[in-house]
Amino acid sequence: MHTSKSLILVLILIGSIQSGMVAEQKFEPNYDESKVPDYTLPDPLILSNGDKVIDTKTWNEKRRPEILKLIADQVYGKTPARPGPLRYQVVESSDEALGGNAIRKQVRVFFTPDKAEPKMDLLIYLPKAADKPVPLMIGLNFYGNHTIHSDPEILLSESWMRQNDDKGIVDNRATEKSRGTSASRWSVDLILDRGYGLATAYYGDIDPDFDDGFKNGIHPVFLKDGQEKPAPDEWGSIGAWAYGLSRAMDYFEEDEDINQEQVAVMGHSRLGKSSLWAGAQDERFAITISNDSGCGGAALSMRRFGETVGRINRVFPHWFCDNFNTYNENEDALPVDHHMLIALIAPRPAYVASAVDDRWADPKGEFLSVLHAEPVYKLLGTSGFGATEMPELDQPVMGTLGYHIRTGGHNVTDFDWKAYLDFADEHFGR
Ligand code: GTR
């Protein structure tokens, strides 16, 4: 009796350790700057053989590919190549959208040459008054295209969604009540007034955001015969969301109303992690913007402030590649940190935004990534960043690298969009 009871207890304990419960019960984020440990960031301008990178050629031909491979293998997983041409279907369009001010297009992107699924619906608004082709902002959304504006013509997503009563989600599906519920995060009128187009797609069309062993979404398309799930160095969900952004870019190249040289990719939170990874890999994105992307996005992992690598990997085991678990509570072993992710975007402009109350995302760690990416931007002959200390609240810094920390919490606001549009105007010479 006694032995079998203890055996049960031990089994329960092993079970909860495996499910991460024990570690999670104990997780207390550090919000005390004096408790940030000493750490040494890898130098983006030193090759793995120890040689210094002193010219553009060595950066482009040796160090950039080296860092790209390290981040793919150790953090997000490798992204597979597109399996042949995509197919597009314009499902709906109007030249009289939003009270006659906008052109609306809803374009279905089929991810394979021959199957109906998986597919992603792009919603595109273009300013009617502007000369075409127009510059464009693209960002994925969390609860369907119909949430970004109350426009009743936006197709109501039929995809699986995370349960959320405030967003009118019932049984993991959107309802009419969901329309416009994320409108405050998408300054559609401002973007159009400033002469930019806006495109968005629901991230769950690319890969539904839950840990199902990669049975749904885009991953199964790429599994080899007999392969059950991505290998430890192959992509997770963030890799998939970034891949979806690149497929949207493929479509923009075909649309004569969109200036393919002036596409900025923007994302918030987990989708900011995805926009950074998309902008790092796909050099067609002219500007990359991270809004409050935090741990696994713009923030430095080695600081261990707020959310940490171990915590994010246990709560969201499907976001990164399995190799990233090597660094749970072991950040100093990382051969890369997120300043190098931003450096991969160089010399193209990148903007990182934080919010002062969003300590979980480590605003200072986000700032420091930008600061420590600057030497690469300078080497490549750009203006770099320009700040050496964190700026005052609500005072954007805009070099080739941009940054702000705004009043308020984890969110996307008009203030953020206005800064992104100013930054884009600056770099697109508008
Ligand atoms: C949180 C996660 C963050 C951030 C956020 C979001 O739960 O800890 O890293 O990604 O979700 O995407 O909303």
Tab-separated table of C-alpha atoms and ligand atoms in Angstrom:
chain	number	residue	atom	x	y	z
A	1	MET	CA	0.000	0.000	0.000
A	2	HIS	CA	2.600	2.416	1.211
A	3	THR	CA	4.896	1.783	-1.769
A	4	SER	CA	2.143	2.095	-4.356
A	5	LYS	CA	0.965	5.406	-2.838
A	6	SER	CA	4.476	6.863	-3.035
A	7	LEU	CA	4.784	5.531	-6.545
A	8	ILE	CA	1.611	7.375	-7.522
A	9	LEU	CA	2.908	10.553	-5.901
A	10	VAL	CA	6.211	10.264	-7.775
A	11	LEU	CA	4.338	9.679	-11.046
A	12	ILE	CA	2.144	12.721	-10.454
A	13	LEU	CA	5.239	14.789	-9.722
A	14	ILE	CA	7.018	13.594	-12.881
A	15	GLY	CA	3.851	14.323	-14.864
A	16	SER	CA	3.609	17.879	-13.591
A	17	ILE	CA	7.304	18.551	-14.160
A	18	GLN	CA	6.883	17.338	-17.725
A	19	SER	CA	3.878	19.543	-18.306
A	20	GLY	CA	5.848	22.495	-17.000
A	21	MET	CA	3.461	23.090	-14.070
A	22	VAL	CA	6.115	23.003	-11.386
A	23	ALA	CA	8.364	25.440	-13.213
A	24	GLU	CA	5.397	27.724	-14.012
A	25	GLN	CA	4.129	27.847	-10.451
A	26	LYS	CA	7.549	29.107	-9.498
A	27	PHE	CA	7.978	31.607	-12.340
A	28	GLU	CA	8.341	35.108	-10.966
A	29	PRO	CA	9.348	37.621	-13.621
A	30	ASN	CA	12.258	39.816	-12.655
A	31	TYR	CA	11.312	43.504	-12.839
A	32	ASP	CA	14.272	44.745	-10.866
A	33	GLU	CA	17.034	46.284	-12.993
A	34	SER	CA	19.596	45.637	-10.257
A	35	LYS	CA	18.873	41.896	-10.569
A	36	VAL	CA	19.612	41.731	-14.283
A	37	PRO	CA	22.647	39.431	-14.395
A	38	ASP	CA	25.917	40.329	-16.121
A	39	TYR	CA	25.925	39.004	-19.637
A	40	THR	CA	28.123	39.222	-22.721
A	41	LEU	CA	26.323	39.641	-26.006
A	42	PRO	CA	27.760	37.888	-29.047
A	43	ASP	CA	29.343	40.481	-31.353
A	44	PRO	CA	27.456	40.689	-34.662
A	45	LEU	CA	30.665	41.839	-36.334
A	46	ILE	CA	32.886	38.920	-35.296
A	47	LEU	CA	32.773	35.794	-37.445
A	48	SER	CA	32.511	32.410	-35.759
A	49	ASN	CA	36.192	31.847	-36.661
A	50	GLY	CA	37.074	34.929	-34.592
A	51	ASP	CA	37.823	37.264	-37.523
A	52	LYS	CA	36.435	40.795	-37.412
A	53	VAL	CA	33.991	41.907	-40.079
A	54	ILE	CA	35.350	45.180	-41.433
A	55	ASP	CA	33.632	45.489	-44.814
A	56	THR	CA	30.227	45.151	-46.434
A	57	LYS	CA	31.337	42.234	-48.574
A	58	THR	CA	32.314	40.105	-45.567
A	59	TRP	CA	29.057	41.024	-43.842
A	60	ASN	CA	26.940	40.134	-46.858
A	61	GLU	CA	28.783	37.012	-47.908
A	62	LYS	CA	29.907	35.539	-44.596
A	63	ARG	CA	28.560	37.006	-41.374
A	64	ARG	CA	24.960	37.690	-42.385
A	65	PRO	CA	24.455	34.111	-43.688
A	66	GLU	CA	26.128	32.792	-40.539
A	67	ILE	CA	23.767	34.715	-38.228
A	68	LEU	CA	20.730	33.872	-40.363
A	69	LYS	CA	21.557	30.188	-40.043
A	70	LEU	CA	22.182	30.408	-36.283
A	71	ILE	CA	18.861	32.148	-35.666
A	72	ALA	CA	17.050	29.679	-37.912
A	73	ASP	CA	18.680	26.604	-36.356
A	74	GLN	CA	18.508	27.727	-32.732
A	75	VAL	CA	15.532	30.064	-32.383
A	76	TYR	CA	12.726	30.010	-34.960
A	77	GLY	CA	13.618	26.928	-37.026
A	78	LYS	CA	14.420	26.749	-40.723
A	79	THR	CA	11.849	27.993	-43.195
A	80	PRO	CA	11.199	25.711	-46.180
A	81	ALA	CA	11.075	26.960	-49.757
A	82	ARG	CA	7.734	27.718	-51.383
A	83	PRO	CA	6.289	24.566	-52.983
A	84	GLY	CA	5.792	25.949	-56.476
A	85	PRO	CA	3.680	28.881	-57.596
A	86	LEU	CA	0.850	30.224	-55.462
A	87	ARG	CA	-2.657	30.747	-56.716
A	88	TYR	CA	-4.640	33.891	-56.000
A	89	GLN	CA	-8.353	34.457	-56.257
A	90	VAL	CA	-9.890	37.899	-55.885
A	91	VAL	CA	-12.923	36.957	-53.808
A	92	GLU	CA	-14.339	40.468	-53.514
A	93	SER	CA	-13.400	44.009	-54.467
A	94	SER	CA	-14.887	47.479	-54.514
A	95	ASP	CA	-13.853	50.928	-55.698
A	96	GLU	CA	-16.332	52.526	-53.317
A	97	ALA	CA	-15.234	51.202	-49.956
A	98	LEU	CA	-15.237	53.147	-46.665
A	99	GLY	CA	-17.623	55.831	-47.829
A	100	GLY	CA	-15.999	56.065	-51.264
A	101	ASN	CA	-12.504	56.871	-49.945
A	102	ALA	CA	-10.914	53.498	-50.465
A	103	ILE	CA	-10.447	50.606	-52.814
A	104	ARG	CA	-10.996	47.275	-51.074
A	105	LYS	CA	-9.695	43.940	-52.319
A	106	GLN	CA	-10.104	40.578	-50.641
A	107	VAL	CA	-7.689	38.119	-52.135
A	108	ARG	CA	-7.482	34.431	-51.301
A	109	VAL	CA	-3.944	33.087	-51.377
A	110	PHE	CA	-3.694	29.303	-51.816
A	111	PHE	CA	-0.443	28.070	-50.319
A	112	THR	CA	0.010	25.092	-52.661
A	113	PRO	CA	-0.281	24.829	-56.453
A	114	ASP	CA	-3.133	22.304	-56.342
A	115	LYS	CA	-5.047	22.138	-53.042
A	116	ALA	CA	-7.905	24.167	-51.546
A	117	GLU	CA	-6.249	24.244	-48.097
A	118	PRO	CA	-4.293	25.768	-46.470
A	119	LYS	CA	-5.175	29.235	-47.659
A	120	MET	CA	-5.046	32.789	-46.346
A	121	ASP	CA	-7.431	35.661	-46.998
A	122	LEU	CA	-5.773	39.021	-47.540
A	123	LEU	CA	-7.796	42.167	-46.916
A	124	ILE	CA	-6.348	45.187	-48.712
A	125	TYR	CA	-7.448	48.814	-48.494
A	126	LEU	CA	-5.879	51.363	-50.828
A	127	PRO	CA	-6.374	55.129	-50.706
A	128	LYS	CA	-8.551	55.975	-53.677
A	129	ALA	CA	-7.254	59.507	-54.114
A	130	ALA	CA	-3.555	58.570	-54.217
A	131	ASP	CA	-1.547	58.002	-57.388
A	132	LYS	CA	-0.866	54.323	-57.908
A	133	PRO	CA	1.190	52.353	-57.103
A	134	VAL	CA	1.004	53.183	-53.392
A	135	PRO	CA	3.304	52.277	-50.484
A	136	LEU	CA	1.773	49.717	-48.161
A	137	MET	CA	1.734	48.539	-44.549
A	138	ILE	CA	1.124	44.826	-43.983
A	139	GLY	CA	0.429	43.215	-40.632
A	140	LEU	CA	-1.187	39.995	-39.473
A	141	ASN	CA	-4.169	40.197	-37.122
A	142	PHE	CA	-5.211	38.070	-34.124
A	143	TYR	CA	-8.954	37.495	-34.662
A	144	GLY	CA	-9.782	37.774	-38.350
A	145	ASN	CA	-9.795	40.527	-40.978
A	146	HIS	CA	-13.342	41.501	-40.018
A	147	THR	CA	-12.099	42.683	-36.610
A	148	ILE	CA	-9.863	45.471	-37.921
A	149	HIS	CA	-12.763	47.662	-39.110
A	150	SER	CA	-16.544	47.653	-38.822
A	151	ASP	CA	-16.855	47.632	-42.663
A	152	PRO	CA	-19.696	45.072	-43.142
A	153	GLU	CA	-18.281	43.916	-46.482
A	154	ILE	CA	-15.223	42.320	-44.904
A	155	LEU	CA	-15.611	38.553	-45.165
A	156	LEU	CA	-16.267	37.052	-41.751
A	157	SER	CA	-13.462	34.596	-41.069
A	158	GLU	CA	-14.514	30.960	-40.843
A	159	SER	CA	-11.199	29.809	-39.409
A	160	TRP	CA	-10.572	28.403	-35.938
A	161	MET	CA	-9.856	31.153	-33.375
A	162	ARG	CA	-8.777	31.254	-29.770
A	163	GLN	CA	-11.804	31.559	-27.500
A	164	ASN	CA	-12.423	35.218	-26.526
A	165	ASP	CA	-15.815	36.455	-25.335
A	166	ASP	CA	-14.905	40.122	-25.820
A	167	LYS	CA	-14.221	39.415	-29.483
A	168	GLY	CA	-17.558	37.637	-29.969
A	169	ILE	CA	-15.903	34.255	-30.534
A	170	VAL	CA	-18.293	31.351	-29.952
A	171	ASP	CA	-17.033	27.755	-30.052
A	172	ASN	CA	-13.751	28.958	-31.520
A	173	ARG	CA	-15.469	30.695	-34.481
A	174	ALA	CA	-16.086	34.359	-35.231
A	175	THR	CA	-19.629	35.737	-35.181
A	176	GLU	CA	-21.194	38.976	-36.480
A	177	LYS	CA	-20.445	40.429	-33.036
A	178	SER	CA	-16.739	40.088	-33.797
A	179	ARG	CA	-16.800	42.808	-36.453
A	180	GLY	CA	-14.648	45.816	-35.654
A	181	THR	CA	-13.629	44.508	-32.220
A	182	SER	CA	-9.932	45.214	-32.901
A	183	ALA	CA	-10.516	48.484	-34.764
A	184	SER	CA	-8.713	50.581	-32.139
A	185	ARG	CA	-5.482	48.770	-33.065
A	186	TRP	CA	-5.757	49.502	-36.792
A	187	SER	CA	-5.707	53.185	-37.685
A	188	VAL	CA	-7.204	52.522	-41.109
A	189	ASP	CA	-8.347	56.087	-41.796
A	190	LEU	CA	-5.034	57.595	-40.704
A	191	ILE	CA	-3.049	55.160	-42.859
A	192	LEU	CA	-5.205	55.858	-45.931
A	193	ASP	CA	-5.170	59.629	-45.320
A	194	ARG	CA	-1.410	59.522	-45.321
A	195	GLY	CA	-1.447	57.897	-48.761
A	196	TYR	CA	-0.590	54.358	-47.691
A	197	GLY	CA	-2.392	51.122	-48.364
A	198	LEU	CA	-3.017	48.611	-45.600
A	199	ALA	CA	-3.075	44.848	-45.950
A	200	THR	CA	-3.844	42.302	-43.276
A	201	ALA	CA	-4.508	38.589	-42.886
A	202	TYR	CA	-5.584	36.399	-39.983
A	203	TYR	CA	-2.527	34.638	-38.553
A	204	GLY	CA	-4.539	31.489	-37.819
A	205	ASP	CA	-5.103	31.032	-41.572
A	206	ILE	CA	-1.393	30.239	-41.772
A	207	ASP	CA	-1.119	28.242	-38.568
A	208	PRO	CA	-3.782	28.065	-35.833
A	209	ASP	CA	-2.186	29.209	-32.590
A	210	PHE	CA	-2.290	26.134	-30.392
A	211	ASP	CA	0.024	23.256	-29.721
A	212	ASP	CA	-1.428	20.395	-31.748
A	213	GLY	CA	1.840	18.824	-32.853
A	214	PHE	CA	1.668	20.764	-36.156
A	215	LYS	CA	-1.206	18.704	-37.538
A	216	ASN	CA	-3.050	21.723	-38.938
A	217	GLY	CA	-2.023	24.909	-40.770
A	218	ILE	CA	0.861	25.077	-43.184
A	219	HIS	CA	3.360	22.704	-41.532
A	220	PRO	CA	1.977	19.388	-42.864
A	221	VAL	CA	2.474	20.629	-46.446
A	222	PHE	CA	6.212	20.426	-45.895
A	223	LEU	CA	6.579	17.213	-43.869
A	224	LYS	CA	8.578	14.536	-45.648
A	225	ASP	CA	7.131	11.024	-46.034
A	226	GLY	CA	6.966	9.445	-42.611
A	227	GLN	CA	7.865	12.678	-40.806
A	228	GLU	CA	5.422	13.370	-37.981
A	229	LYS	CA	6.448	16.883	-37.008
A	230	PRO	CA	9.133	19.453	-37.771
A	231	ALA	CA	12.676	18.427	-36.735
A	232	PRO	CA	14.334	20.291	-33.803
A	233	ASP	CA	15.872	22.824	-36.198
A	234	GLU	CA	12.738	23.236	-38.346
A	235	TRP	CA	10.141	25.950	-38.037
A	236	GLY	CA	7.456	26.409	-35.425
A	237	SER	CA	4.469	28.745	-35.595
A	238	ILE	CA	6.398	32.032	-35.648
A	239	GLY	CA	8.336	30.718	-38.637
A	240	ALA	CA	5.036	29.875	-40.308
A	241	TRP	CA	3.505	33.300	-39.639
A	242	ALA	CA	6.622	34.936	-41.090
A	243	TYR	CA	6.323	32.647	-44.117
A	244	GLY	CA	2.716	33.812	-44.595
A	245	LEU	CA	3.897	37.426	-44.638
A	246	SER	CA	6.319	36.553	-47.429
A	247	ARG	CA	3.521	34.930	-49.399
A	248	ALA	CA	1.523	38.145	-49.033
A	249	MET	CA	4.578	39.903	-50.456
A	250	ASP	CA	4.519	37.471	-53.399
A	251	TYR	CA	1.003	38.682	-54.118
A	252	PHE	CA	1.951	42.378	-53.824
A	253	GLU	CA	4.515	41.826	-56.553
A	254	GLU	CA	1.627	40.911	-58.856
A	255	ASP	CA	-0.640	43.828	-57.918
A	256	GLU	CA	0.006	46.931	-60.014
A	257	ASP	CA	-1.694	49.209	-57.484
A	258	ILE	CA	0.930	48.389	-54.834
A	259	ASN	CA	4.485	49.713	-54.864
A	260	GLN	CA	6.454	46.539	-54.198
A	261	GLU	CA	9.565	48.570	-53.383
A	262	GLN	CA	7.730	50.282	-50.519
A	263	VAL	CA	6.159	47.588	-48.396
A	264	ALA	CA	6.571	47.849	-44.613
A	265	VAL	CA	5.865	44.789	-42.463
A	266	MET	CA	4.467	45.491	-39.000
A	267	GLY	CA	3.370	43.224	-36.165
A	268	HIS	CA	2.309	43.392	-32.531
A	269	SER	CA	3.466	41.084	-29.748
A	270	ARG	CA	3.806	37.470	-31.042
A	271	LEU	CA	3.086	38.923	-34.465
A	272	GLY	CA	5.894	41.450	-33.893
A	273	LYS	CA	8.221	38.497	-33.316
A	274	SER	CA	6.908	37.220	-36.654
A	275	SER	CA	7.320	40.537	-38.495
A	276	LEU	CA	10.944	40.761	-37.332
A	277	TRP	CA	11.683	37.243	-38.526
A	278	ALA	CA	9.904	37.964	-41.833
A	279	GLY	CA	11.866	41.198	-42.347
A	280	ALA	CA	15.138	39.490	-41.380
A	281	GLN	CA	14.726	36.705	-43.927
A	282	ASP	CA	12.890	38.395	-46.771
A	283	GLU	CA	14.777	41.375	-48.145
A	284	ARG	CA	11.799	42.491	-50.210
A	285	PHE	CA	10.336	44.105	-47.081
A	286	ALA	CA	11.603	47.677	-47.274
A	287	ILE	CA	10.856	48.472	-43.612
A	288	THR	CA	10.349	46.164	-40.642
A	289	ILE	CA	8.364	47.249	-37.583
A	290	SER	CA	8.080	45.525	-34.217
A	291	ASN	CA	5.352	46.692	-31.846
A	292	ASP	CA	5.847	45.447	-28.262
A	293	SER	CA	7.293	42.134	-29.489
A	294	GLY	CA	9.217	41.385	-26.281
A	295	CYS	CA	10.823	38.045	-25.472
A	296	GLY	CA	11.695	36.087	-28.600
A	297	GLY	CA	11.169	39.278	-30.618
A	298	ALA	CA	13.036	42.534	-30.139
A	299	ALA	CA	14.033	42.033	-26.484
A	300	LEU	CA	17.442	40.669	-25.515
A	301	SER	CA	17.052	37.159	-24.073
A	302	MET	CA	20.210	37.400	-21.971
A	303	ARG	CA	18.754	40.178	-19.781
A	304	ARG	CA	16.168	37.839	-18.269
A	305	PHE	CA	13.861	40.776	-17.470
A	306	GLY	CA	10.104	40.054	-17.608
A	307	GLU	CA	9.258	37.073	-19.797
A	308	THR	CA	12.158	34.645	-20.247
A	309	VAL	CA	13.150	32.011	-22.786
A	310	GLY	CA	12.199	29.148	-20.453
A	311	ARG	CA	8.856	30.645	-19.618
A	312	ILE	CA	7.886	31.384	-23.231
A	313	ASN	CA	8.959	27.922	-24.414
A	314	ARG	CA	6.930	26.177	-21.730
A	315	VAL	CA	3.758	28.193	-22.229
A	316	PHE	CA	3.984	28.336	-26.042
A	317	PRO	CA	5.861	25.160	-27.010
A	318	HIS	CA	4.845	25.519	-30.663
A	319	TRP	CA	6.144	29.056	-31.335
A	320	PHE	CA	9.888	28.426	-31.668
A	321	CYS	CA	11.887	25.423	-32.864
A	322	ASP	CA	12.641	22.648	-30.372
A	323	ASN	CA	16.329	23.610	-30.260
A	324	PHE	CA	15.355	26.880	-28.554
A	325	ASN	CA	14.567	24.836	-25.414
A	326	THR	CA	18.322	24.329	-25.002
A	327	TYR	CA	18.433	27.883	-23.665
A	328	ASN	CA	15.672	27.607	-21.050
A	329	GLU	CA	17.248	29.039	-17.864
A	330	ASN	CA	20.487	28.829	-19.877
A	331	GLU	CA	20.492	32.095	-21.847
A	332	ASP	CA	24.244	32.623	-21.632
A	333	ALA	CA	24.735	29.608	-23.879
A	334	LEU	CA	22.918	31.355	-26.754
A	335	PRO	CA	25.214	31.885	-29.755
A	336	VAL	CA	22.965	34.776	-30.845
A	337	ASP	CA	20.722	37.337	-29.230
A	338	HIS	CA	18.005	39.517	-30.667
A	339	HIS	CA	20.199	42.483	-31.587
A	340	MET	CA	21.486	40.123	-34.274
A	341	LEU	CA	17.958	39.516	-35.526
A	342	ILE	CA	17.629	43.255	-36.059
A	343	ALA	CA	21.102	43.399	-37.617
A	344	LEU	CA	19.891	40.927	-40.271
A	345	ILE	CA	17.474	43.605	-41.473
A	346	ALA	CA	20.342	46.042	-42.188
A	347	PRO	CA	20.773	48.204	-44.166
A	348	ARG	CA	16.968	48.364	-44.511
A	349	PRO	CA	15.221	50.554	-41.924
A	350	ALA	CA	13.808	48.874	-38.821
A	351	TYR	CA	11.639	50.377	-36.074
A	352	VAL	CA	11.098	48.952	-32.593
A	353	ALA	CA	8.372	50.253	-30.293
A	354	SER	CA	7.876	49.623	-26.592
A	355	ALA	CA	5.266	50.729	-24.056
A	356	VAL	CA	6.282	51.854	-20.599
A	357	ASP	CA	3.782	49.704	-18.707
A	358	ASP	CA	4.607	46.628	-20.793
A	359	ARG	CA	7.404	45.468	-18.516
A	360	TRP	CA	6.712	41.816	-19.414
A	361	ALA	CA	8.145	42.661	-22.883
A	362	ASP	CA	11.215	44.408	-21.363
A	363	PRO	CA	11.246	47.860	-23.014
A	364	LYS	CA	14.893	48.415	-22.122
A	365	GLY	CA	15.856	45.055	-23.606
A	366	GLU	CA	14.035	46.074	-26.806
A	367	PHE	CA	15.912	49.375	-26.893
A	368	LEU	CA	19.256	47.656	-26.303
A	369	SER	CA	18.706	45.303	-29.231
A	370	VAL	CA	18.387	48.297	-31.512
A	371	LEU	CA	21.427	49.958	-29.953
A	372	HIS	CA	23.572	46.841	-30.364
A	373	ALA	CA	22.432	46.329	-33.958
A	374	GLU	CA	23.693	49.806	-34.830
A	375	PRO	CA	27.343	48.853	-35.539
A	376	VAL	CA	26.123	46.699	-38.438
A	377	TYR	CA	23.987	49.554	-39.800
A	378	LYS	CA	26.994	51.874	-39.529
A	379	LEU	CA	29.309	49.405	-41.255
A	380	LEU	CA	26.835	49.253	-44.141
A	381	GLY	CA	26.975	53.019	-44.524
A	382	THR	CA	23.606	54.035	-43.074
A	383	SER	CA	22.910	56.739	-40.507
A	384	GLY	CA	22.510	54.046	-37.851
A	385	PHE	CA	20.348	54.781	-34.835
A	386	GLY	CA	21.374	58.062	-33.244
A	387	ALA	CA	20.362	57.398	-29.635
A	388	THR	CA	22.717	56.129	-26.970
A	389	GLU	CA	20.246	56.242	-24.070
A	390	MET	CA	16.573	55.367	-23.911
A	391	PRO	CA	14.596	58.376	-25.133
A	392	GLU	CA	11.981	60.195	-23.062
A	393	LEU	CA	8.435	58.830	-23.162
A	394	ASP	CA	6.607	59.474	-26.431
A	395	GLN	CA	9.693	60.912	-28.154
A	396	PRO	CA	10.454	58.756	-31.203
A	397	VAL	CA	14.069	58.461	-32.383
A	398	MET	CA	14.332	58.076	-36.135
A	399	GLY	CA	17.583	57.182	-37.826
A	400	THR	CA	17.794	54.200	-40.146
A	401	LEU	CA	16.903	52.445	-36.925
A	402	GLY	CA	13.928	53.863	-35.062
A	403	TYR	CA	12.622	53.425	-31.530
A	404	HIS	CA	10.035	54.798	-29.152
A	405	ILE	CA	8.686	54.029	-25.737
A	406	ARG	CA	5.175	55.317	-25.412
A	407	THR	CA	2.873	55.986	-22.486
A	408	GLY	CA	0.550	53.080	-21.716
A	409	GLY	CA	0.588	49.320	-21.956
A	410	HIS	CA	0.773	46.361	-24.321
A	411	ASN	CA	-1.272	47.551	-27.276
A	412	VAL	CA	-1.183	49.237	-30.690
A	413	THR	CA	-2.359	52.840	-30.702
A	414	ASP	CA	-2.690	55.794	-33.075
A	415	PHE	CA	0.545	57.095	-31.572
A	416	ASP	CA	2.360	53.966	-32.743
A	417	TRP	CA	0.886	54.115	-36.252
A	418	LYS	CA	1.675	57.792	-36.594
A	419	ALA	CA	5.306	57.094	-35.719
A	420	TYR	CA	5.454	54.241	-38.263
A	421	LEU	CA	3.996	56.453	-40.977
A	422	ASP	CA	6.450	59.277	-40.163
A	423	PHE	CA	9.315	56.782	-40.261
A	424	ALA	CA	8.102	55.363	-43.591
A	425	ASP	CA	7.658	58.877	-45.053
A	426	GLU	CA	11.225	59.643	-44.085
A	427	HIS	CA	12.646	56.526	-45.718
A	428	PHE	CA	10.368	56.487	-48.739
A	429	GLY	CA	11.210	60.146	-49.406
A	430	ARG	CA	7.616	61.299	-49.059
B	1	GTR	C1	1.973	36.670	-24.172
B	1	GTR	C2	3.397	36.257	-24.399
B	1	GTR	C3	4.127	37.389	-25.051
B	1	GTR	C4	3.364	37.982	-26.194
B	1	GTR	C5	1.876	38.000	-26.003
B	1	GTR	C6	1.029	38.164	-27.258
B	1	GTR	O1	1.255	35.751	-23.455
B	1	GTR	O2	3.956	35.927	-23.168
B	1	GTR	O3	5.415	36.966	-25.441
B	1	GTR	O4	3.716	37.339	-27.361
B	1	GTR	O5	1.405	36.848	-25.430
B	1	GTR	O6	1.415	37.808	-28.350
B	1	GTR	O7	-0.091	38.615	-27.124
